[in-house]
Amino acid sequence: MKNRITLLNMISGLLLQICILVSGFIIPKIVLTYFGSDVNGLVSSLNQFLSYITLVEGGISGVIIANLYKPLVDGNNEKLSSVIMTSDRFYKKIGYIFIIYSIVLAIIYPVIFKQEFSYIYVATLTIILSINLLIQYMFSLTLKNLLTADKKTYIVNFTQMGITLSNILLSLVSVWIYPNIHLLKLISGCLFLFQPLIFKNYANRNYNINWKAKIDNSLIKERWNGFAINFAAFVHNCTDIAILTIFTDLKTVSIYSVYSLVSNGLKQLINASISGISATVGQVYARQDYDELNKKLDIYEFVVLLMVFFVFTVAALLITPFVQLYTNGIKDTNYFQPHFGIMLLISEALYLIKFPHMSVAYNANKFKEITIPSFIEAILNIVISISLVHKLGLVGVTIGTIIGMSYRTVFQVNFTSKIIPNRKPIIFYIKLLVFSIVGMLGYLICYYIFPLSSITLMNWIKNAFIYSIIIGCLYLILSIVFFKKELLFFVRYLK
């Protein structure tokens, strides 16, 4: 039964990521087609500024989930209720802060970033876009954490899938009947009301929660242990659009958001695929079996490098032609940005390849030790991006991200050698060099021998198939020659 639930959680998580990926392409396409690049850029910019409220959270979700495990296992309803009530009160406080923040943003955003839209247009759109996050903090996150801790993630995933698919359908109906961006986003926000209703109904039927239990404020203090890590991740995911909003225009923001649909989608799919390996490494570390841990980390590195380099090398060849097809008919700005597309993919690839070493640090509870490097990564990203955005625009902000990611990757790889005895950092760097050489070789072969001369949907699909075969064969040969043991494990993992 436990294996079936784990499998159900994994499958539902992967299906959810696919639904989110599909929605991520369809909804912006609707916005671009009916409302133009400026509106698409405005929506992306406002969503990024609204997401800044997550900094106030300071990593509380991870702390809450960690503190729910034991009372769930022990059947301690009193302790469980205490954690739930502490979580609920804290999230509601964030919700009230978010209401104030959203109103302030709605007032000052149209003044600071003067665009062609009217003040009322931007202010009301800001309030509408805030509905989603407000519902999450006020009603959903507490119960979502409970379900996650109790291995009922499939309930969260299937609920989110239903909302995502309904949003696609209702968005298409909405613009067909009455094309208005405010109505479109209002429908999307209101759909999230179903989430807390479903969670609450399930919780009432399956848990004995005392909604008047005592608050445990000691839990709230623990959230700052992971704040720097959350802050660095936040900077990676959220600052580029803010910098582009401040120093460029909404059309440039729209270009960034369209290209990031591809890079973010690929990143989330790979995340979903490798999510089960981290727990395996954590269990081995808990046993302090360092020989086994070294072997497991070798395999983890190989799996991540193989998936990232295969997927992102193929994507580097196809991302700009895809965006050209995706934005076909959109003439209000130039979406042909090949250098930016490749560099954006490099920045996301660097974000992913450090995951095995990040997992080791998390499993070893070394949050304090990686706090300063996390801040350094974030500062490098912000300072370099701002310094280069005037001259290089989109490419400038990706250079900042790449440099920040490169620093963090080097630090994490070297830090792993301090956690695991006899772990030499050179092992990782040799792997990275070999995979990079093969990736460059595959890219050049595909680009010059099988160029995508005419950009049509059928040609794109044909070339995507050819590129995947060529690059896949190159990495298969590499794996057989240098990583046979790891390859066999990966095949068993896929089974």
Tab-separated table of C-alpha atoms in Angstrom:
chain	number	residue	atom	x	y	z
A	1	MET	CA	0.000	0.000	0.000
A	2	LYS	CA	2.855	2.410	0.874
A	3	ASN	CA	4.497	1.694	-2.473
A	4	ARG	CA	1.211	2.287	-4.292
A	5	ILE	CA	0.699	5.630	-2.539
A	6	THR	CA	4.269	6.682	-3.319
A	7	LEU	CA	3.761	5.700	-6.953
A	8	LEU	CA	0.441	7.568	-7.048
A	9	ASN	CA	2.107	10.670	-5.613
A	10	MET	CA	4.897	10.492	-8.207
A	11	ILE	CA	2.555	9.899	-11.160
A	12	SER	CA	0.123	12.614	-10.080
A	13	GLY	CA	3.041	15.014	-9.578
A	14	LEU	CA	4.364	14.341	-13.065
A	15	LEU	CA	0.879	14.681	-14.591
A	16	LEU	CA	0.414	17.964	-12.737
A	17	GLN	CA	3.699	19.314	-14.117
A	18	ILE	CA	2.582	18.363	-17.630
A	19	CYS	CA	-0.755	20.142	-17.095
A	20	ILE	CA	1.024	23.229	-15.736
A	21	LEU	CA	3.408	23.135	-18.694
A	22	VAL	CA	0.523	22.941	-21.180
A	23	SER	CA	-1.345	25.712	-19.355
A	24	GLY	CA	1.825	27.780	-19.253
A	25	PHE	CA	1.914	27.766	-23.035
A	26	ILE	CA	-1.820	28.133	-23.757
A	27	ILE	CA	-2.742	30.973	-21.361
A	28	PRO	CA	0.109	33.356	-22.397
A	29	LYS	CA	-0.667	32.564	-26.039
A	30	ILE	CA	-4.272	33.662	-25.439
A	31	VAL	CA	-3.040	36.860	-23.787
A	32	LEU	CA	-0.558	37.583	-26.605
A	33	THR	CA	-3.123	36.900	-29.333
A	34	TYR	CA	-6.015	38.895	-27.867
A	35	PHE	CA	-4.252	41.606	-25.866
A	36	GLY	CA	-0.660	41.936	-27.182
A	37	SER	CA	2.879	41.864	-25.790
A	38	ASP	CA	2.437	44.892	-23.528
A	39	VAL	CA	-0.418	43.270	-21.614
A	40	ASN	CA	1.466	39.962	-21.426
A	41	GLY	CA	4.491	41.820	-20.068
A	42	LEU	CA	2.309	43.730	-17.597
A	43	VAL	CA	0.726	40.521	-16.261
A	44	SER	CA	4.154	38.848	-15.907
A	45	SER	CA	5.591	41.902	-14.166
A	46	LEU	CA	2.690	42.272	-11.725
A	47	ASN	CA	2.761	38.563	-10.869
A	48	GLN	CA	6.467	38.815	-10.069
A	49	PHE	CA	6.009	41.830	-7.794
A	50	LEU	CA	3.077	40.146	-6.039
A	51	SER	CA	5.183	37.042	-5.446
A	52	TYR	CA	7.603	39.077	-3.327
A	53	ILE	CA	5.292	38.410	-0.386
A	54	THR	CA	6.805	34.913	-0.219
A	55	LEU	CA	9.895	36.486	1.350
A	56	VAL	CA	7.810	37.202	4.471
A	57	GLU	CA	7.149	33.481	4.790
A	58	GLY	CA	10.839	32.885	5.471
A	59	GLY	CA	10.753	29.099	4.899
A	60	ILE	CA	7.905	28.276	7.282
A	61	SER	CA	6.349	25.633	4.995
A	62	GLY	CA	9.337	23.300	5.277
A	63	VAL	CA	9.412	23.729	9.062
A	64	ILE	CA	5.683	23.041	9.407
A	65	ILE	CA	5.844	19.906	7.249
A	66	ALA	CA	8.865	18.625	9.202
A	67	ASN	CA	6.990	19.125	12.499
A	68	LEU	CA	3.902	17.305	11.227
A	69	TYR	CA	5.668	13.993	10.551
A	70	LYS	CA	6.001	12.759	14.140
A	71	PRO	CA	2.456	13.558	15.393
A	72	LEU	CA	1.061	11.912	12.252
A	73	VAL	CA	3.129	8.763	12.827
A	74	ASP	CA	2.387	8.701	16.567
A	75	GLY	CA	-1.289	9.551	16.159
A	76	ASN	CA	-0.810	12.489	18.544
A	77	ASN	CA	-3.858	14.601	17.674
A	78	GLU	CA	-3.074	17.204	20.323
A	79	LYS	CA	0.381	17.942	18.898
A	80	LEU	CA	-0.942	17.698	15.343
A	81	SER	CA	-3.665	20.245	16.098
A	82	SER	CA	-1.127	22.566	17.738
A	83	VAL	CA	1.097	22.544	14.646
A	84	ILE	CA	-1.917	23.039	12.368
A	85	MET	CA	-3.229	25.991	14.372
A	86	THR	CA	0.232	27.576	14.583
A	87	SER	CA	0.575	27.244	10.831
A	88	ASP	CA	-2.928	28.565	10.165
A	89	ARG	CA	-2.458	31.664	12.313
A	90	PHE	CA	0.922	32.462	10.760
A	91	TYR	CA	-0.359	32.099	7.189
A	92	LYS	CA	-3.366	34.274	7.956
A	93	LYS	CA	-1.021	36.975	9.272
A	94	ILE	CA	0.849	36.797	5.973
A	95	GLY	CA	-2.525	37.005	4.233
A	96	TYR	CA	-3.384	40.251	6.022
A	97	ILE	CA	0.064	41.659	5.200
A	98	PHE	CA	-0.463	40.593	1.598
A	99	ILE	CA	-3.765	42.490	1.419
A	100	ILE	CA	-1.972	45.686	2.480
A	101	TYR	CA	0.940	44.969	0.144
A	102	SER	CA	-1.398	44.351	-2.828
A	103	ILE	CA	-3.272	47.622	-2.223
A	104	VAL	CA	0.000	49.568	-1.916
A	105	LEU	CA	1.331	47.919	-5.086
A	106	ALA	CA	-1.904	48.729	-6.924
A	107	ILE	CA	-1.521	52.375	-5.903
A	108	ILE	CA	2.179	52.924	-6.632
A	109	TYR	CA	2.916	50.562	-9.551
A	110	PRO	CA	1.015	52.642	-12.158
A	111	VAL	CA	2.799	55.769	-10.890
A	112	ILE	CA	6.353	54.398	-10.818
A	113	PHE	CA	6.156	52.390	-14.053
A	114	LYS	CA	4.288	54.702	-16.380
A	115	GLN	CA	2.941	52.767	-19.364
A	116	GLU	CA	0.293	53.291	-22.003
A	117	PHE	CA	-2.378	51.795	-19.737
A	118	SER	CA	-4.632	53.897	-17.555
A	119	TYR	CA	-4.134	54.083	-13.789
A	120	ILE	CA	-7.423	52.285	-13.063
A	121	TYR	CA	-6.615	49.577	-15.623
A	122	VAL	CA	-3.327	48.645	-13.931
A	123	ALA	CA	-4.550	49.107	-10.344
A	124	THR	CA	-7.604	46.867	-10.774
A	125	LEU	CA	-5.594	44.225	-12.628
A	126	THR	CA	-3.134	44.178	-9.718
A	127	ILE	CA	-5.922	43.478	-7.219
A	128	ILE	CA	-7.405	40.759	-9.424
A	129	LEU	CA	-4.045	39.021	-9.869
A	130	SER	CA	-3.557	39.002	-6.082
A	131	ILE	CA	-6.637	36.805	-5.513
A	132	ASN	CA	-4.783	33.553	-6.180
A	133	LEU	CA	-2.030	34.111	-3.592
A	134	LEU	CA	-4.466	35.558	-1.064
A	135	ILE	CA	-6.611	32.418	-1.174
A	136	GLN	CA	-3.470	30.292	-0.754
A	137	TYR	CA	-2.334	32.070	2.403
A	138	MET	CA	-5.720	32.582	4.010
A	139	PHE	CA	-7.274	29.179	3.389
A	140	SER	CA	-5.125	26.598	1.546
A	141	LEU	CA	-1.484	26.339	2.621
A	142	THR	CA	-2.059	24.956	6.122
A	143	LEU	CA	-4.095	22.013	4.881
A	144	LYS	CA	-1.844	21.559	1.853
A	145	ASN	CA	1.134	21.105	4.193
A	146	LEU	CA	-0.836	18.583	6.243
A	147	LEU	CA	-1.659	16.498	3.167
A	148	THR	CA	1.933	16.706	1.964
A	149	ALA	CA	3.319	15.527	5.306
A	150	ASP	CA	0.812	12.659	5.402
A	151	LYS	CA	1.864	11.460	1.903
A	152	LYS	CA	-1.470	12.564	0.457
A	153	THR	CA	0.211	14.731	-2.164
A	154	TYR	CA	-1.914	13.103	-4.847
A	155	ILE	CA	-4.975	14.906	-3.450
A	156	VAL	CA	-3.185	18.233	-3.794
A	157	ASN	CA	-1.952	17.318	-7.280
A	158	PHE	CA	-5.283	16.120	-8.663
A	159	THR	CA	-7.067	19.164	-7.211
A	160	GLN	CA	-4.536	21.464	-8.828
A	161	MET	CA	-4.852	19.552	-12.114
A	162	GLY	CA	-8.612	20.081	-12.098
A	163	ILE	CA	-8.187	23.798	-11.457
A	164	THR	CA	-5.507	24.112	-14.149
A	165	LEU	CA	-7.525	22.306	-16.824
A	166	SER	CA	-10.692	24.235	-15.884
A	167	ASN	CA	-8.733	27.478	-16.156
A	168	ILE	CA	-7.640	26.617	-19.704
A	169	LEU	CA	-11.201	25.792	-20.767
A	170	LEU	CA	-12.809	28.819	-19.110
A	171	SER	CA	-10.098	31.142	-20.452
A	172	LEU	CA	-10.830	30.012	-24.009
A	173	VAL	CA	-14.574	30.491	-23.448
A	174	SER	CA	-13.991	33.862	-21.782
A	175	VAL	CA	-12.031	35.445	-24.647
A	176	TRP	CA	-14.432	33.975	-27.181
A	177	ILE	CA	-17.453	35.550	-25.472
A	178	TYR	CA	-15.904	38.741	-24.089
A	179	PRO	CA	-12.145	39.320	-24.509
A	180	ASN	CA	-11.166	41.243	-21.387
A	181	ILE	CA	-7.939	40.589	-19.452
A	182	HIS	CA	-9.527	41.544	-16.131
A	183	LEU	CA	-12.353	39.023	-16.589
A	184	LEU	CA	-9.905	36.368	-17.768
A	185	LYS	CA	-7.720	36.693	-14.655
A	186	LEU	CA	-10.709	37.073	-12.302
A	187	ILE	CA	-12.032	33.698	-13.460
A	188	SER	CA	-8.590	32.163	-12.920
A	189	GLY	CA	-8.310	33.584	-9.397
A	190	CYS	CA	-11.796	32.524	-8.343
A	191	LEU	CA	-11.177	28.926	-9.443
A	192	PHE	CA	-8.697	28.609	-6.573
A	193	LEU	CA	-11.596	28.831	-4.124
A	194	PHE	CA	-12.255	25.158	-4.865
A	195	GLN	CA	-8.836	24.215	-3.458
A	196	PRO	CA	-9.472	25.028	0.245
A	197	LEU	CA	-13.002	23.611	-0.003
A	198	ILE	CA	-11.691	20.230	-1.174
A	199	PHE	CA	-8.822	20.223	1.343
A	200	LYS	CA	-11.079	21.170	4.261
A	201	ASN	CA	-13.654	18.526	3.357
A	202	TYR	CA	-10.958	15.824	3.246
A	203	ALA	CA	-9.338	17.009	6.502
A	204	ASN	CA	-12.640	17.010	8.379
A	205	ARG	CA	-13.344	13.423	7.285
A	206	ASN	CA	-9.880	11.978	7.927
A	207	TYR	CA	-8.264	13.929	10.787
A	208	ASN	CA	-9.378	14.751	14.304
A	209	ILE	CA	-8.165	18.364	14.405
A	210	ASN	CA	-8.898	20.602	17.362
A	211	TRP	CA	-9.252	24.039	15.776
A	212	LYS	CA	-8.886	25.670	19.198
A	213	ALA	CA	-5.568	23.993	20.067
A	214	LYS	CA	-2.697	25.874	21.719
A	215	ILE	CA	-0.330	27.855	19.501
A	216	ASP	CA	3.355	26.808	19.505
A	217	ASN	CA	5.371	29.924	18.630
A	218	SER	CA	8.693	28.059	18.799
A	219	LEU	CA	7.923	26.646	15.340
A	220	ILE	CA	7.855	30.121	13.826
A	221	LYS	CA	11.367	30.900	15.039
A	222	GLU	CA	12.800	27.868	13.230
A	223	ARG	CA	11.805	29.192	9.820
A	224	TRP	CA	14.780	31.549	9.625
A	225	ASN	CA	17.202	28.621	9.410
A	226	GLY	CA	16.332	28.194	5.752
A	227	PHE	CA	15.661	31.836	4.922
A	228	ALA	CA	18.914	32.448	3.012
A	229	ILE	CA	18.332	29.376	0.828
A	230	ASN	CA	14.772	30.462	0.058
A	231	PHE	CA	16.007	33.989	-0.627
A	232	ALA	CA	18.614	32.774	-3.130
A	233	ALA	CA	16.021	30.617	-4.895
A	234	PHE	CA	13.626	33.555	-4.895
A	235	VAL	CA	16.239	35.839	-6.481
A	236	HIS	CA	16.950	33.216	-9.141
A	237	ASN	CA	13.279	32.836	-10.042
A	238	CYS	CA	11.888	36.312	-9.532
A	239	THR	CA	14.348	39.191	-9.930
A	240	ASP	CA	15.019	39.153	-13.663
A	241	ILE	CA	11.529	40.311	-14.582
A	242	ALA	CA	11.603	42.983	-11.855
A	243	ILE	CA	14.933	44.326	-13.158
A	244	LEU	CA	13.639	44.303	-16.735
A	245	THR	CA	10.459	46.104	-15.627
A	246	ILE	CA	12.495	48.847	-13.943
A	247	PHE	CA	15.189	49.322	-16.595
A	248	THR	CA	13.537	48.327	-19.890
A	249	ASP	CA	9.879	48.063	-21.001
A	250	LEU	CA	6.948	45.655	-20.857
A	251	LYS	CA	7.615	44.287	-24.342
A	252	THR	CA	11.046	43.124	-23.171
A	253	VAL	CA	9.395	41.576	-20.111
A	254	SER	CA	7.023	39.749	-22.452
A	255	ILE	CA	9.961	38.351	-24.464
A	256	TYR	CA	11.594	37.113	-21.265
A	257	SER	CA	8.372	35.509	-20.022
A	258	VAL	CA	7.784	33.655	-23.312
A	259	TYR	CA	11.295	32.181	-23.414
A	260	SER	CA	11.095	31.291	-19.725
A	261	LEU	CA	7.977	29.227	-20.441
A	262	VAL	CA	10.306	26.725	-22.101
A	263	SER	CA	13.171	26.862	-19.595
A	264	ASN	CA	10.901	26.753	-16.522
A	265	GLY	CA	8.810	23.955	-18.004
A	266	LEU	CA	11.869	21.801	-18.653
A	267	LYS	CA	13.232	22.575	-15.189
A	268	GLN	CA	10.004	21.488	-13.494
A	269	LEU	CA	9.774	18.267	-15.507
A	270	ILE	CA	13.334	17.300	-14.573
A	271	ASN	CA	12.633	18.206	-10.938
A	272	ALA	CA	9.618	15.906	-10.940
A	273	SER	CA	11.649	13.095	-12.518
A	274	ILE	CA	14.524	13.160	-10.005
A	275	SER	CA	12.500	13.946	-6.886
A	276	GLY	CA	12.714	10.372	-5.581
A	277	ILE	CA	16.523	10.109	-5.685
A	278	SER	CA	17.200	12.757	-3.045
A	279	ALA	CA	15.397	10.731	-0.367
A	280	THR	CA	17.594	7.717	-1.175
A	281	VAL	CA	20.735	9.782	-0.626
A	282	GLY	CA	19.274	11.149	2.610
A	283	GLN	CA	18.597	7.673	4.001
A	284	VAL	CA	22.162	6.551	3.250
A	285	TYR	CA	23.567	9.667	4.934
A	286	ALA	CA	21.438	9.002	8.019
A	287	ARG	CA	23.161	5.600	8.325
A	288	GLN	CA	26.560	7.322	8.059
A	289	ASP	CA	27.615	4.766	5.440
A	290	TYR	CA	30.038	6.998	3.544
A	291	ASP	CA	31.201	4.381	1.038
A	292	GLU	CA	27.615	3.756	-0.001
A	293	LEU	CA	26.922	7.498	0.069
A	294	ASN	CA	29.755	8.147	-2.360
A	295	LYS	CA	28.334	5.523	-4.727
A	296	LYS	CA	24.802	6.930	-4.470
A	297	LEU	CA	26.047	10.467	-5.055
A	298	ASP	CA	27.978	9.313	-8.138
A	299	ILE	CA	24.747	7.875	-9.496
A	300	TYR	CA	22.740	10.960	-8.528
A	301	GLU	CA	25.256	13.223	-10.301
A	302	PHE	CA	25.174	11.050	-13.394
A	303	VAL	CA	21.386	10.948	-13.606
A	304	VAL	CA	21.060	14.722	-13.206
A	305	LEU	CA	23.872	15.508	-15.665
A	306	LEU	CA	22.503	13.057	-18.234
A	307	MET	CA	18.960	14.401	-18.083
A	308	VAL	CA	19.963	18.067	-17.950
A	309	PHE	CA	22.507	17.943	-20.762
A	310	PHE	CA	20.314	15.841	-23.055
A	311	VAL	CA	17.166	17.909	-22.538
A	312	PHE	CA	18.827	21.320	-22.533
A	313	THR	CA	21.128	20.629	-25.516
A	314	VAL	CA	18.104	19.675	-27.612
A	315	ALA	CA	16.240	22.699	-26.226
A	316	ALA	CA	19.123	25.034	-27.135
A	317	LEU	CA	18.670	24.034	-30.797
A	318	LEU	CA	14.891	24.388	-30.736
A	319	ILE	CA	13.940	27.135	-28.290
A	320	THR	CA	14.172	30.125	-30.659
A	321	PRO	CA	12.358	28.388	-33.574
A	322	PHE	CA	9.692	27.305	-31.066
A	323	VAL	CA	9.217	30.872	-29.818
A	324	GLN	CA	8.973	32.075	-33.436
A	325	LEU	CA	6.196	29.552	-34.072
A	326	TYR	CA	4.549	30.328	-30.735
A	327	THR	CA	4.500	34.093	-31.410
A	328	ASN	CA	3.603	33.792	-35.090
A	329	GLY	CA	1.363	36.736	-35.952
A	330	ILE	CA	2.542	38.831	-32.976
A	331	LYS	CA	4.225	41.809	-34.654
A	332	ASP	CA	4.459	44.357	-31.827
A	333	THR	CA	7.978	43.302	-30.735
A	334	ASN	CA	10.887	41.119	-31.873
A	335	TYR	CA	10.793	37.661	-30.300
A	336	PHE	CA	13.811	36.432	-32.280
A	337	GLN	CA	16.424	36.397	-29.497
A	338	PRO	CA	18.633	33.313	-30.086
A	339	HIS	CA	21.545	34.335	-27.835
A	340	PHE	CA	19.235	35.140	-24.958
A	341	GLY	CA	17.394	31.823	-25.390
A	342	ILE	CA	20.583	29.765	-25.151
A	343	MET	CA	21.947	31.724	-22.189
A	344	LEU	CA	18.640	31.401	-20.320
A	345	LEU	CA	18.828	27.634	-20.779
A	346	ILE	CA	22.427	27.624	-19.502
A	347	SER	CA	21.375	29.484	-16.347
A	348	GLU	CA	18.583	26.982	-15.644
A	349	ALA	CA	20.882	24.028	-16.379
A	350	LEU	CA	23.373	25.351	-13.812
A	351	TYR	CA	20.523	25.690	-11.339
A	352	LEU	CA	19.716	21.994	-11.758
A	353	ILE	CA	23.158	20.373	-11.841
A	354	LYS	CA	23.980	21.515	-8.308
A	355	PHE	CA	20.922	19.660	-6.908
A	356	PRO	CA	22.778	16.470	-5.832
A	357	HIS	CA	25.164	18.520	-3.710
A	358	MET	CA	22.384	20.732	-2.375
A	359	SER	CA	20.576	17.567	-1.256
A	360	VAL	CA	23.647	16.387	0.658
A	361	ALA	CA	23.851	19.724	2.495
A	362	TYR	CA	20.126	19.647	3.349
A	363	ASN	CA	20.255	16.029	4.510
A	364	ALA	CA	23.234	16.873	6.719
A	365	ASN	CA	21.270	19.789	8.221
A	366	LYS	CA	23.989	22.272	7.179
A	367	PHE	CA	21.622	25.187	6.655
A	368	LYS	CA	23.671	27.642	8.694
A	369	GLU	CA	26.883	26.739	6.865
A	370	ILE	CA	25.391	27.544	3.455
A	371	THR	CA	23.640	30.753	4.539
A	372	ILE	CA	26.423	33.181	3.542
A	373	PRO	CA	27.078	31.511	0.140
A	374	SER	CA	23.339	31.685	-0.558
A	375	PHE	CA	23.353	35.436	0.065
A	376	ILE	CA	26.525	35.861	-2.030
A	377	GLU	CA	24.852	34.050	-4.920
A	378	ALA	CA	21.807	36.329	-4.679
A	379	ILE	CA	23.914	39.505	-4.446
A	380	LEU	CA	26.076	38.505	-7.430
A	381	ASN	CA	22.944	37.827	-9.459
A	382	ILE	CA	21.292	41.157	-8.621
A	383	VAL	CA	24.368	43.431	-8.882
A	384	ILE	CA	25.686	41.987	-12.154
A	385	SER	CA	22.216	41.900	-13.732
A	386	ILE	CA	21.585	45.570	-12.890
A	387	SER	CA	25.075	46.525	-14.101
A	388	LEU	CA	24.631	44.863	-17.494
A	389	VAL	CA	20.927	45.327	-18.248
A	390	HIS	CA	21.426	48.857	-19.691
A	391	LYS	CA	23.900	47.709	-22.358
A	392	LEU	CA	22.908	44.092	-22.924
A	393	GLY	CA	19.215	43.970	-21.966
A	394	LEU	CA	17.925	40.400	-21.784
A	395	VAL	CA	21.399	38.914	-22.171
A	396	GLY	CA	22.660	41.104	-19.318
A	397	VAL	CA	20.259	39.688	-16.746
A	398	THR	CA	21.039	36.113	-17.793
A	399	ILE	CA	24.778	36.769	-17.388
A	400	GLY	CA	24.086	37.849	-13.812
A	401	THR	CA	22.140	34.647	-13.191
A	402	ILE	CA	24.834	32.456	-14.780
A	403	ILE	CA	27.623	33.996	-12.678
A	404	GLY	CA	25.578	33.646	-9.477
A	405	MET	CA	24.733	30.026	-10.309
A	406	SER	CA	28.348	29.211	-11.219
A	407	TYR	CA	29.600	30.498	-7.872
A	408	ARG	CA	26.958	28.546	-5.960
A	409	THR	CA	27.644	25.336	-7.896
A	410	VAL	CA	31.389	25.511	-7.188
A	411	PHE	CA	30.746	26.194	-3.513
A	412	GLN	CA	28.265	23.327	-3.108
A	413	VAL	CA	30.538	20.811	-4.860
A	414	ASN	CA	33.484	21.796	-2.662
A	415	PHE	CA	31.312	21.864	0.459
A	416	THR	CA	30.215	18.272	-0.189
A	417	SER	CA	33.839	17.157	0.289
A	418	LYS	CA	33.644	18.544	3.842
A	419	ILE	CA	30.542	16.484	4.590
A	420	ILE	CA	31.531	13.211	2.923
A	421	PRO	CA	35.009	11.870	3.722
A	422	ASN	CA	37.198	11.057	0.693
A	423	ARG	CA	34.847	12.862	-1.664
A	424	LYS	CA	37.026	14.677	-4.196
A	425	PRO	CA	35.427	17.667	-6.001
A	426	ILE	CA	37.451	16.858	-9.119
A	427	ILE	CA	35.098	13.900	-9.738
A	428	PHE	CA	32.225	16.260	-10.429
A	429	TYR	CA	34.265	18.693	-12.538
A	430	ILE	CA	35.538	15.890	-14.786
A	431	LYS	CA	31.977	14.677	-15.315
A	432	LEU	CA	30.828	18.217	-16.067
A	433	LEU	CA	33.655	18.739	-18.581
A	434	VAL	CA	32.967	15.455	-20.388
A	435	PHE	CA	29.232	16.103	-20.614
A	436	SER	CA	29.873	19.684	-21.806
A	437	ILE	CA	32.217	18.521	-24.588
A	438	VAL	CA	29.721	15.938	-25.822
A	439	GLY	CA	26.922	18.517	-25.603
A	440	MET	CA	28.878	21.028	-27.693
A	441	LEU	CA	29.735	18.307	-30.232
A	442	GLY	CA	26.087	17.278	-30.511
A	443	TYR	CA	24.962	20.886	-30.842
A	444	LEU	CA	27.438	21.618	-33.668
A	445	ILE	CA	26.584	18.424	-35.557
A	446	CYS	CA	22.853	19.165	-35.422
A	447	TYR	CA	23.206	22.881	-36.127
A	448	TYR	CA	25.441	22.584	-39.201
A	449	ILE	CA	24.479	19.208	-40.701
A	450	PHE	CA	20.741	19.260	-39.949
A	451	PRO	CA	19.801	22.967	-39.838
A	452	LEU	CA	16.196	24.030	-39.386
A	453	SER	CA	16.029	25.958	-42.654
A	454	SER	CA	12.286	26.603	-42.865
A	455	ILE	CA	10.460	27.211	-39.608
A	456	THR	CA	7.190	25.324	-39.833
A	457	LEU	CA	5.528	23.094	-37.248
A	458	MET	CA	6.241	19.906	-39.199
A	459	ASN	CA	9.886	20.845	-39.793
A	460	TRP	CA	10.267	21.706	-36.098
A	461	ILE	CA	8.860	18.322	-35.046
A	462	LYS	CA	11.026	16.501	-37.599
A	463	ASN	CA	14.193	18.255	-36.477
A	464	ALA	CA	13.299	17.779	-32.811
A	465	PHE	CA	13.162	14.039	-33.485
A	466	ILE	CA	16.480	14.065	-35.383
A	467	TYR	CA	18.220	16.168	-32.736
A	468	SER	CA	16.952	13.925	-29.943
A	469	ILE	CA	18.226	10.795	-31.718
A	470	ILE	CA	21.680	12.265	-32.448
A	471	ILE	CA	22.263	13.786	-29.028
A	472	GLY	CA	20.692	10.796	-27.281
A	473	CYS	CA	23.057	8.413	-29.127
A	474	LEU	CA	26.077	10.553	-28.223
A	475	TYR	CA	25.183	10.535	-24.537
A	476	LEU	CA	24.367	6.810	-24.683
A	477	ILE	CA	27.837	6.098	-26.064
A	478	LEU	CA	29.363	8.348	-23.401
A	479	SER	CA	27.410	6.537	-20.686
A	480	ILE	CA	28.368	3.057	-21.911
A	481	VAL	CA	32.049	3.964	-22.164
A	482	PHE	CA	32.481	5.976	-18.948
A	483	PHE	CA	29.400	5.445	-16.758
A	484	LYS	CA	28.228	1.871	-17.321
A	485	LYS	CA	27.465	1.215	-13.638
A	486	GLU	CA	25.499	4.427	-13.261
A	487	LEU	CA	23.646	3.797	-16.530
A	488	LEU	CA	22.458	0.375	-15.363
A	489	PHE	CA	21.165	1.905	-12.135
A	490	PHE	CA	19.358	4.629	-14.100
A	491	VAL	CA	17.618	1.995	-16.225
A	492	ARG	CA	16.468	0.175	-13.067
A	493	TYR	CA	15.308	3.524	-11.636
A	494	LEU	CA	13.176	4.223	-14.727
A	495	LYS	CA	11.605	0.758	-14.455
